[in-house]
């Protein structure tokens, strides 16, 4: 019988329930199964991760794998927590809360770009995992000495991470990105001919932004601009 998800998440804790000792020893552990699933998702995307496919790669039956992970939804939660647990969390070295929050944002962006599939998992049960809790605790300390209360601290962190995840989605590998960069330099004049005098504001702003970024859209420019505005918004809260 599969264990409850909370017990699977905390399987390495001394108080976690242990399976029975009778019967042959399992060929793989839950941790090995989760690590294999993470590697598969990193290589091929989340769609590739199925219980049947993972079991075949591990050399066990799907039924045997279900005793380790419960269900595919539970497996995804275990994968998220494993990634969070395995991430090195650098100590804060700045006395400026803006620097600390920027560090949180940049670490979250690095995590998302290393594991793109994280953006496709929205299961809030990951919050029960030890890796996720440790990550959350570390990030909350970025707001130390700011004077905001606990509810505001949680909301401020959510505000930052929501922005990061939205920005990460815009950075996902785009098979047309190279074509778009070339098209921007070759088609702008023809596009202006089609537009004529129409949409003057869009033409003026688009031309200025395109010249500055040499593209119709720059994730890096959007990131710098957006993160600074997020920090500005939080500063108004902290000053109050």
PDB file of C-alpha atoms in Angstrom:
ATOM      1  CA  UNK A   1       0.000   0.000   0.000  1.00  0.00           C
ATOM      2  CA  UNK A   2       1.273   3.467  -0.872  1.00  0.00           C
ATOM      3  CA  UNK A   3       2.157   5.762   1.996  1.00  0.00           C
ATOM      4  CA  UNK A   4       0.459   9.104   2.523  1.00  0.00           C
ATOM      5  CA  UNK A   5       2.067  12.007   0.653  1.00  0.00           C
ATOM      6  CA  UNK A   6       3.033  13.801   3.871  1.00  0.00           C
ATOM      7  CA  UNK A   7       4.939  10.693   4.995  1.00  0.00           C
ATOM      8  CA  UNK A   8       6.604  10.362   1.602  1.00  0.00           C
ATOM      9  CA  UNK A   9       7.734  13.981   1.739  1.00  0.00           C
ATOM     10  CA  UNK A  10       9.196  13.452   5.218  1.00  0.00           C
ATOM     11  CA  UNK A  11      10.442   9.915   4.540  1.00  0.00           C
ATOM     12  CA  UNK A  12      13.962  10.687   5.824  1.00  0.00           C
ATOM     13  CA  UNK A  13      12.736  12.080   9.152  1.00  0.00           C
ATOM     14  CA  UNK A  14      13.414   9.834  12.169  1.00  0.00           C
ATOM     15  CA  UNK A  15       9.709   9.866  13.055  1.00  0.00           C
ATOM     16  CA  UNK A  16       8.502   8.901   9.583  1.00  0.00           C
ATOM     17  CA  UNK A  17       6.649   5.536   9.483  1.00  0.00           C
ATOM     18  CA  UNK A  18       8.632   2.698   7.975  1.00  0.00           C
ATOM     19  CA  UNK A  19       7.359   0.007   5.688  1.00  0.00           C
ATOM     20  CA  UNK A  20       7.191  -3.571   6.823  1.00  0.00           C
ATOM     21  CA  UNK A  21      10.325  -5.709   6.836  1.00  0.00           C
ATOM     22  CA  UNK A  22       8.733  -8.832   5.369  1.00  0.00           C
ATOM     23  CA  UNK A  23       9.099  -9.767   1.736  1.00  0.00           C
ATOM     24  CA  UNK A  24      11.932  -9.110  -0.712  1.00  0.00           C
ATOM     25  CA  UNK A  25      13.808  -5.840  -0.505  1.00  0.00           C
ATOM     26  CA  UNK A  26      12.587  -3.202  -2.981  1.00  0.00           C
ATOM     27  CA  UNK A  27      14.783  -2.770  -6.054  1.00  0.00           C
ATOM     28  CA  UNK A  28      14.641   1.029  -5.812  1.00  0.00           C
ATOM     29  CA  UNK A  29      13.960   3.573  -3.104  1.00  0.00           C
ATOM     30  CA  UNK A  30      11.478   6.428  -3.239  1.00  0.00           C
ATOM     31  CA  UNK A  31      14.381   8.890  -3.440  1.00  0.00           C
ATOM     32  CA  UNK A  32      15.895   7.052  -6.396  1.00  0.00           C
ATOM     33  CA  UNK A  33      12.550   7.082  -8.175  1.00  0.00           C
ATOM     34  CA  UNK A  34      12.066  10.812  -7.552  1.00  0.00           C
ATOM     35  CA  UNK A  35      15.614  11.675  -8.638  1.00  0.00           C
ATOM     36  CA  UNK A  36      15.126   9.675 -11.827  1.00  0.00           C
ATOM     37  CA  UNK A  37      11.864  11.505 -12.523  1.00  0.00           C
ATOM     38  CA  UNK A  38      13.560  14.895 -12.014  1.00  0.00           C
ATOM     39  CA  UNK A  39      16.313  13.951 -14.453  1.00  0.00           C
ATOM     40  CA  UNK A  40      13.718  12.796 -16.987  1.00  0.00           C
ATOM     41  CA  UNK A  41      11.761  16.047 -16.678  1.00  0.00           C
ATOM     42  CA  UNK A  42      14.954  18.085 -17.084  1.00  0.00           C
ATOM     43  CA  UNK A  43      15.821  16.198 -20.266  1.00  0.00           C
ATOM     44  CA  UNK A  44      12.429  15.776 -21.918  1.00  0.00           C
ATOM     45  CA  UNK A  45       9.882  17.976 -20.157  1.00  0.00           C
ATOM     46  CA  UNK A  46       7.148  17.177 -17.701  1.00  0.00           C
ATOM     47  CA  UNK A  47       4.955  15.466 -20.299  1.00  0.00           C
ATOM     48  CA  UNK A  48       7.479  12.647 -20.551  1.00  0.00           C
ATOM     49  CA  UNK A  49       7.174  11.787 -16.872  1.00  0.00           C
ATOM     50  CA  UNK A  50       4.564   9.062 -16.461  1.00  0.00           C
ATOM     51  CA  UNK A  51       4.444   6.287 -13.906  1.00  0.00           C
ATOM     52  CA  UNK A  52       4.647   3.654 -16.640  1.00  0.00           C
ATOM     53  CA  UNK A  53       7.640   5.288 -18.353  1.00  0.00           C
ATOM     54  CA  UNK A  54       9.479   5.900 -15.085  1.00  0.00           C
ATOM     55  CA  UNK A  55       8.866   2.344 -13.909  1.00  0.00           C
ATOM     56  CA  UNK A  56      10.257   0.968 -17.172  1.00  0.00           C
ATOM     57  CA  UNK A  57      13.379   3.113 -16.830  1.00  0.00           C
ATOM     58  CA  UNK A  58      13.847   1.875 -13.267  1.00  0.00           C
ATOM     59  CA  UNK A  59      13.306  -1.747 -14.255  1.00  0.00           C
ATOM     60  CA  UNK A  60      10.257  -2.265 -12.026  1.00  0.00           C
ATOM     61  CA  UNK A  61       6.529  -2.632 -12.608  1.00  0.00           C
ATOM     62  CA  UNK A  62       4.195   0.338 -12.535  1.00  0.00           C
ATOM     63  CA  UNK A  63       2.386  -1.278  -9.600  1.00  0.00           C
ATOM     64  CA  UNK A  64       5.663  -1.470  -7.669  1.00  0.00           C
ATOM     65  CA  UNK A  65       6.384   2.192  -8.389  1.00  0.00           C
ATOM     66  CA  UNK A  66       2.969   3.202  -7.069  1.00  0.00           C
ATOM     67  CA  UNK A  67       4.004   1.885  -3.646  1.00  0.00           C
ATOM     68  CA  UNK A  68       6.806   4.477  -3.706  1.00  0.00           C
ATOM     69  CA  UNK A  69       5.058   7.546  -5.124  1.00  0.00           C
ATOM     70  CA  UNK A  70       1.313   7.058  -4.612  1.00  0.00           C
ATOM     71  CA  UNK A  71       0.225   8.666  -7.872  1.00  0.00           C
ATOM     72  CA  UNK A  72       1.632  10.804 -10.674  1.00  0.00           C
ATOM     73  CA  UNK A  73       0.325  13.946  -8.953  1.00  0.00           C
ATOM     74  CA  UNK A  74       2.093  12.922  -5.758  1.00  0.00           C
ATOM     75  CA  UNK A  75       5.249  12.208  -7.766  1.00  0.00           C
ATOM     76  CA  UNK A  76       5.247  15.760  -9.127  1.00  0.00           C
ATOM     77  CA  UNK A  77       4.996  17.144  -5.597  1.00  0.00           C
ATOM     78  CA  UNK A  78       7.897  14.936  -4.501  1.00  0.00           C
ATOM     79  CA  UNK A  79       9.930  16.156  -7.482  1.00  0.00           C
ATOM     80  CA  UNK A  80       9.319  19.811  -6.622  1.00  0.00           C
ATOM     81  CA  UNK A  81      10.344  19.296  -3.012  1.00  0.00           C
ATOM     82  CA  UNK A  82      13.434  17.324  -4.030  1.00  0.00           C
ATOM     83  CA  UNK A  83      14.584  20.167  -6.277  1.00  0.00           C
ATOM     84  CA  UNK A  84      14.004  22.680  -3.480  1.00  0.00           C
ATOM     85  CA  UNK A  85      15.864  20.501  -0.981  1.00  0.00           C
ATOM     86  CA  UNK A  86      18.840  20.034  -3.282  1.00  0.00           C
ATOM     87  CA  UNK A  87      19.331  23.725  -3.968  1.00  0.00           C
ATOM     88  CA  UNK A  88      22.199  25.508  -2.191  1.00  0.00           C
ATOM     89  CA  UNK A  89      20.931  28.590  -0.383  1.00  0.00           C
ATOM     90  CA  UNK A  90      23.565  31.296  -0.226  1.00  0.00           C
ATOM     91  CA  UNK A  91      23.784  33.276   3.012  1.00  0.00           C
ATOM     92  CA  UNK A  92      22.659  36.885   2.966  1.00  0.00           C
ATOM     93  CA  UNK A  93      25.607  39.249   3.223  1.00  0.00           C
ATOM     94  CA  UNK A  94      23.943  42.630   2.723  1.00  0.00           C
ATOM     95  CA  UNK A  95      22.308  44.852   5.322  1.00  0.00           C
ATOM     96  CA  UNK A  96      20.091  46.308   2.588  1.00  0.00           C
ATOM     97  CA  UNK A  97      16.789  44.444   2.281  1.00  0.00           C
ATOM     98  CA  UNK A  98      16.585  45.359  -1.426  1.00  0.00           C
ATOM     99  CA  UNK A  99      19.828  43.475  -2.073  1.00  0.00           C
ATOM    100  CA  UNK A 100      18.549  40.476  -0.126  1.00  0.00           C
ATOM    101  CA  UNK A 101      15.221  40.387  -1.976  1.00  0.00           C
ATOM    102  CA  UNK A 102      17.035  40.767  -5.291  1.00  0.00           C
ATOM    103  CA  UNK A 103      19.137  37.761  -4.266  1.00  0.00           C
ATOM    104  CA  UNK A 104      15.937  35.790  -3.627  1.00  0.00           C
ATOM    105  CA  UNK A 105      14.528  36.784  -7.015  1.00  0.00           C
ATOM    106  CA  UNK A 106      17.704  35.881  -8.899  1.00  0.00           C
ATOM    107  CA  UNK A 107      17.965  32.522  -7.125  1.00  0.00           C
ATOM    108  CA  UNK A 108      14.340  31.741  -7.970  1.00  0.00           C
ATOM    109  CA  UNK A 109      14.927  32.654 -11.607  1.00  0.00           C
ATOM    110  CA  UNK A 110      18.009  30.416 -11.726  1.00  0.00           C
ATOM    111  CA  UNK A 111      15.982  27.549 -10.259  1.00  0.00           C
ATOM    112  CA  UNK A 112      13.210  27.971 -12.834  1.00  0.00           C
ATOM    113  CA  UNK A 113      15.597  28.164 -15.793  1.00  0.00           C
ATOM    114  CA  UNK A 114      17.455  25.084 -14.587  1.00  0.00           C
ATOM    115  CA  UNK A 115      14.194  23.131 -14.204  1.00  0.00           C
ATOM    116  CA  UNK A 116      11.686  24.636 -16.665  1.00  0.00           C
ATOM    117  CA  UNK A 117       9.064  22.058 -15.731  1.00  0.00           C
ATOM    118  CA  UNK A 118       8.665  23.692 -12.309  1.00  0.00           C
ATOM    119  CA  UNK A 119       6.562  26.333 -14.053  1.00  0.00           C
ATOM    120  CA  UNK A 120       4.048  23.627 -14.980  1.00  0.00           C
ATOM    121  CA  UNK A 121       3.489  22.308 -11.440  1.00  0.00           C
ATOM    122  CA  UNK A 122       0.958  24.309  -9.445  1.00  0.00           C
ATOM    123  CA  UNK A 123       0.186  21.747  -6.725  1.00  0.00           C
ATOM    124  CA  UNK A 124       0.161  23.659  -3.432  1.00  0.00           C
ATOM    125  CA  UNK A 125       0.767  20.468  -1.466  1.00  0.00           C
ATOM    126  CA  UNK A 126       4.477  20.976  -2.122  1.00  0.00           C
ATOM    127  CA  UNK A 127       4.316  23.496   0.729  1.00  0.00           C
ATOM    128  CA  UNK A 128       4.225  20.525   3.159  1.00  0.00           C
ATOM    129  CA  UNK A 129       7.660  19.263   2.098  1.00  0.00           C
ATOM    130  CA  UNK A 130      10.881  19.752   4.074  1.00  0.00           C
ATOM    131  CA  UNK A 131      12.786  21.134   1.104  1.00  0.00           C
ATOM    132  CA  UNK A 132      10.081  23.638   0.281  1.00  0.00           C
ATOM    133  CA  UNK A 133       9.716  24.718   3.896  1.00  0.00           C
ATOM    134  CA  UNK A 134      13.484  25.222   4.231  1.00  0.00           C
ATOM    135  CA  UNK A 135      13.473  27.324   1.047  1.00  0.00           C
ATOM    136  CA  UNK A 136      10.513  29.370   2.298  1.00  0.00           C
ATOM    137  CA  UNK A 137      12.146  29.990   5.671  1.00  0.00           C
ATOM    138  CA  UNK A 138      15.375  31.162   4.048  1.00  0.00           C
ATOM    139  CA  UNK A 139      13.553  33.521   1.677  1.00  0.00           C
ATOM    140  CA  UNK A 140      11.466  35.039   4.472  1.00  0.00           C
ATOM    141  CA  UNK A 141      14.666  36.161   6.205  1.00  0.00           C
ATOM    142  CA  UNK A 142      15.321  38.516   3.301  1.00  0.00           C
ATOM    143  CA  UNK A 143      12.741  40.799   4.929  1.00  0.00           C
ATOM    144  CA  UNK A 144      14.392  40.827   8.367  1.00  0.00           C
ATOM    145  CA  UNK A 145      14.560  44.226  10.069  1.00  0.00           C
ATOM    146  CA  UNK A 146      12.039  45.751   7.663  1.00  0.00           C
ATOM    147  CA  UNK A 147       9.321  46.166  10.278  1.00  0.00           C
ATOM    148  CA  UNK A 148       6.588  44.436   8.290  1.00  0.00           C
ATOM    149  CA  UNK A 149       4.371  41.937  10.115  1.00  0.00           C
ATOM    150  CA  UNK A 150       4.228  38.209   9.410  1.00  0.00           C
ATOM    151  CA  UNK A 151       1.237  38.341   7.058  1.00  0.00           C
ATOM    152  CA  UNK A 152       2.847  41.153   5.069  1.00  0.00           C
ATOM    153  CA  UNK A 153       6.142  39.256   4.981  1.00  0.00           C
ATOM    154  CA  UNK A 154       4.433  36.229   3.458  1.00  0.00           C
ATOM    155  CA  UNK A 155       2.551  38.401   0.961  1.00  0.00           C
ATOM    156  CA  UNK A 156       5.704  40.316   0.017  1.00  0.00           C
ATOM    157  CA  UNK A 157       7.566  37.088  -0.705  1.00  0.00           C
ATOM    158  CA  UNK A 158       4.655  35.790  -2.785  1.00  0.00           C
ATOM    159  CA  UNK A 159       4.632  39.083  -4.695  1.00  0.00           C
ATOM    160  CA  UNK A 160       8.309  38.609  -5.560  1.00  0.00           C
ATOM    161  CA  UNK A 161       8.112  34.932  -6.518  1.00  0.00           C
ATOM    162  CA  UNK A 162       4.969  35.436  -8.612  1.00  0.00           C
ATOM    163  CA  UNK A 163       6.825  38.106 -10.587  1.00  0.00           C
ATOM    164  CA  UNK A 164       9.813  35.798 -11.024  1.00  0.00           C
ATOM    165  CA  UNK A 165       7.714  32.909 -12.305  1.00  0.00           C
ATOM    166  CA  UNK A 166       5.911  35.182 -14.772  1.00  0.00           C
ATOM    167  CA  UNK A 167       9.258  36.476 -16.001  1.00  0.00           C
ATOM    168  CA  UNK A 168      10.630  32.937 -16.234  1.00  0.00           C
ATOM    169  CA  UNK A 169       7.749  31.919 -18.493  1.00  0.00           C
ATOM    170  CA  UNK A 170       8.755  34.707 -20.864  1.00  0.00           C
ATOM    171  CA  UNK A 171      12.307  33.335 -20.898  1.00  0.00           C
ATOM    172  CA  UNK A 172      11.349  29.808 -21.832  1.00  0.00           C
ATOM    173  CA  UNK A 173      13.250  28.590 -24.891  1.00  0.00           C
ATOM    174  CA  UNK A 174      11.480  29.841 -28.010  1.00  0.00           C
ATOM    175  CA  UNK A 175      12.237  27.983 -31.264  1.00  0.00           C
ATOM    176  CA  UNK A 176      11.411  31.165 -33.181  1.00  0.00           C
ATOM    177  CA  UNK A 177      13.615  33.511 -31.145  1.00  0.00           C
ATOM    178  CA  UNK A 178      16.499  33.562 -33.631  1.00  0.00           C
ATOM    179  CA  UNK A 179      14.117  34.091 -36.556  1.00  0.00           C
ATOM    180  CA  UNK A 180      12.414  36.934 -34.700  1.00  0.00           C
ATOM    181  CA  UNK A 181      15.696  38.748 -34.095  1.00  0.00           C
ATOM    182  CA  UNK A 182      16.548  38.569 -37.790  1.00  0.00           C
ATOM    183  CA  UNK A 183      13.018  39.467 -38.834  1.00  0.00           C
ATOM    184  CA  UNK A 184      13.079  42.566 -36.636  1.00  0.00           C
ATOM    185  CA  UNK A 185      16.056  43.976 -38.538  1.00  0.00           C
ATOM    186  CA  UNK A 186      14.795  43.044 -42.016  1.00  0.00           C
ATOM    187  CA  UNK A 187      11.026  43.562 -41.822  1.00  0.00           C
ATOM    188  CA  UNK A 188      10.716  46.795 -39.852  1.00  0.00           C
ATOM    189  CA  UNK A 189      10.806  49.003 -42.936  1.00  0.00           C
ATOM    190  CA  UNK A 190       8.239  46.901 -44.783  1.00  0.00           C
ATOM    191  CA  UNK A 191       6.005  46.851 -41.722  1.00  0.00           C
ATOM    192  CA  UNK A 192       6.157  50.643 -41.565  1.00  0.00           C
ATOM    193  CA  UNK A 193       5.000  50.722 -45.181  1.00  0.00           C
ATOM    194  CA  UNK A 194       1.971  48.609 -44.392  1.00  0.00           C
ATOM    195  CA  UNK A 195       1.067  50.706 -41.349  1.00  0.00           C
ATOM    196  CA  UNK A 196       1.368  54.066 -43.073  1.00  0.00           C
ATOM    197  CA  UNK A 197      -0.012  56.729 -40.727  1.00  0.00           C
ATOM    198  CA  UNK A 198      -1.983  54.234 -38.645  1.00  0.00           C
ATOM    199  CA  UNK A 199      -1.313  53.650 -34.968  1.00  0.00           C
ATOM    200  CA  UNK A 200       1.211  56.486 -34.573  1.00  0.00           C
ATOM    201  CA  UNK A 201       1.761  55.916 -30.851  1.00  0.00           C
ATOM    202  CA  UNK A 202       2.417  52.202 -31.312  1.00  0.00           C
ATOM    203  CA  UNK A 203       4.830  52.977 -34.150  1.00  0.00           C
ATOM    204  CA  UNK A 204       6.737  55.626 -32.186  1.00  0.00           C
ATOM    205  CA  UNK A 205       7.020  53.631 -28.967  1.00  0.00           C
ATOM    206  CA  UNK A 206       7.687  50.356 -30.779  1.00  0.00           C
ATOM    207  CA  UNK A 207      10.451  51.940 -32.848  1.00  0.00           C
ATOM    208  CA  UNK A 208      12.108  53.462 -29.780  1.00  0.00           C
ATOM    209  CA  UNK A 209      11.899  50.239 -27.774  1.00  0.00           C
ATOM    210  CA  UNK A 210      12.988  48.123 -30.728  1.00  0.00           C
ATOM    211  CA  UNK A 211      16.031  50.300 -31.324  1.00  0.00           C
ATOM    212  CA  UNK A 212      16.971  50.138 -27.644  1.00  0.00           C
ATOM    213  CA  UNK A 213      16.585  46.350 -27.433  1.00  0.00           C
ATOM    214  CA  UNK A 214      17.251  45.381 -31.080  1.00  0.00           C
ATOM    215  CA  UNK A 215      14.205  43.145 -30.806  1.00  0.00           C
ATOM    216  CA  UNK A 216      10.461  43.309 -30.357  1.00  0.00           C
ATOM    217  CA  UNK A 217      10.871  41.974 -26.830  1.00  0.00           C
ATOM    218  CA  UNK A 218      13.808  41.567 -24.442  1.00  0.00           C
ATOM    219  CA  UNK A 219      13.358  39.299 -21.415  1.00  0.00           C
ATOM    220  CA  UNK A 220      16.444  40.830 -19.817  1.00  0.00           C
ATOM    221  CA  UNK A 221      15.129  44.392 -20.165  1.00  0.00           C
ATOM    222  CA  UNK A 222      11.705  43.334 -18.866  1.00  0.00           C
ATOM    223  CA  UNK A 223      13.374  41.569 -15.918  1.00  0.00           C
ATOM    224  CA  UNK A 224      15.488  44.552 -14.869  1.00  0.00           C
ATOM    225  CA  UNK A 225      12.612  47.002 -15.234  1.00  0.00           C
ATOM    226  CA  UNK A 226      10.047  44.769 -13.528  1.00  0.00           C
ATOM    227  CA  UNK A 227      12.219  43.717 -10.593  1.00  0.00           C
ATOM    228  CA  UNK A 228      13.099  47.331  -9.828  1.00  0.00           C
ATOM    229  CA  UNK A 229       9.394  48.223  -9.837  1.00  0.00           C
ATOM    230  CA  UNK A 230       8.645  45.289  -7.510  1.00  0.00           C
ATOM    231  CA  UNK A 231      11.303  46.525  -5.092  1.00  0.00           C
ATOM    232  CA  UNK A 232       9.950  50.070  -5.335  1.00  0.00           C
ATOM    233  CA  UNK A 233       6.457  48.835  -4.493  1.00  0.00           C
ATOM    234  CA  UNK A 234       7.753  46.924  -1.475  1.00  0.00           C
ATOM    235  CA  UNK A 235       9.706  49.953  -0.325  1.00  0.00           C
ATOM    236  CA  UNK A 236       6.502  51.951  -0.072  1.00  0.00           C
ATOM    237  CA  UNK A 237       5.096  49.238   2.211  1.00  0.00           C
ATOM    238  CA  UNK A 238       8.231  49.046   4.336  1.00  0.00           C
ATOM    239  CA  UNK A 239       8.466  52.833   4.737  1.00  0.00           C
ATOM    240  CA  UNK A 240       4.872  52.902   5.927  1.00  0.00           C
TER     241      UNK A 240
END
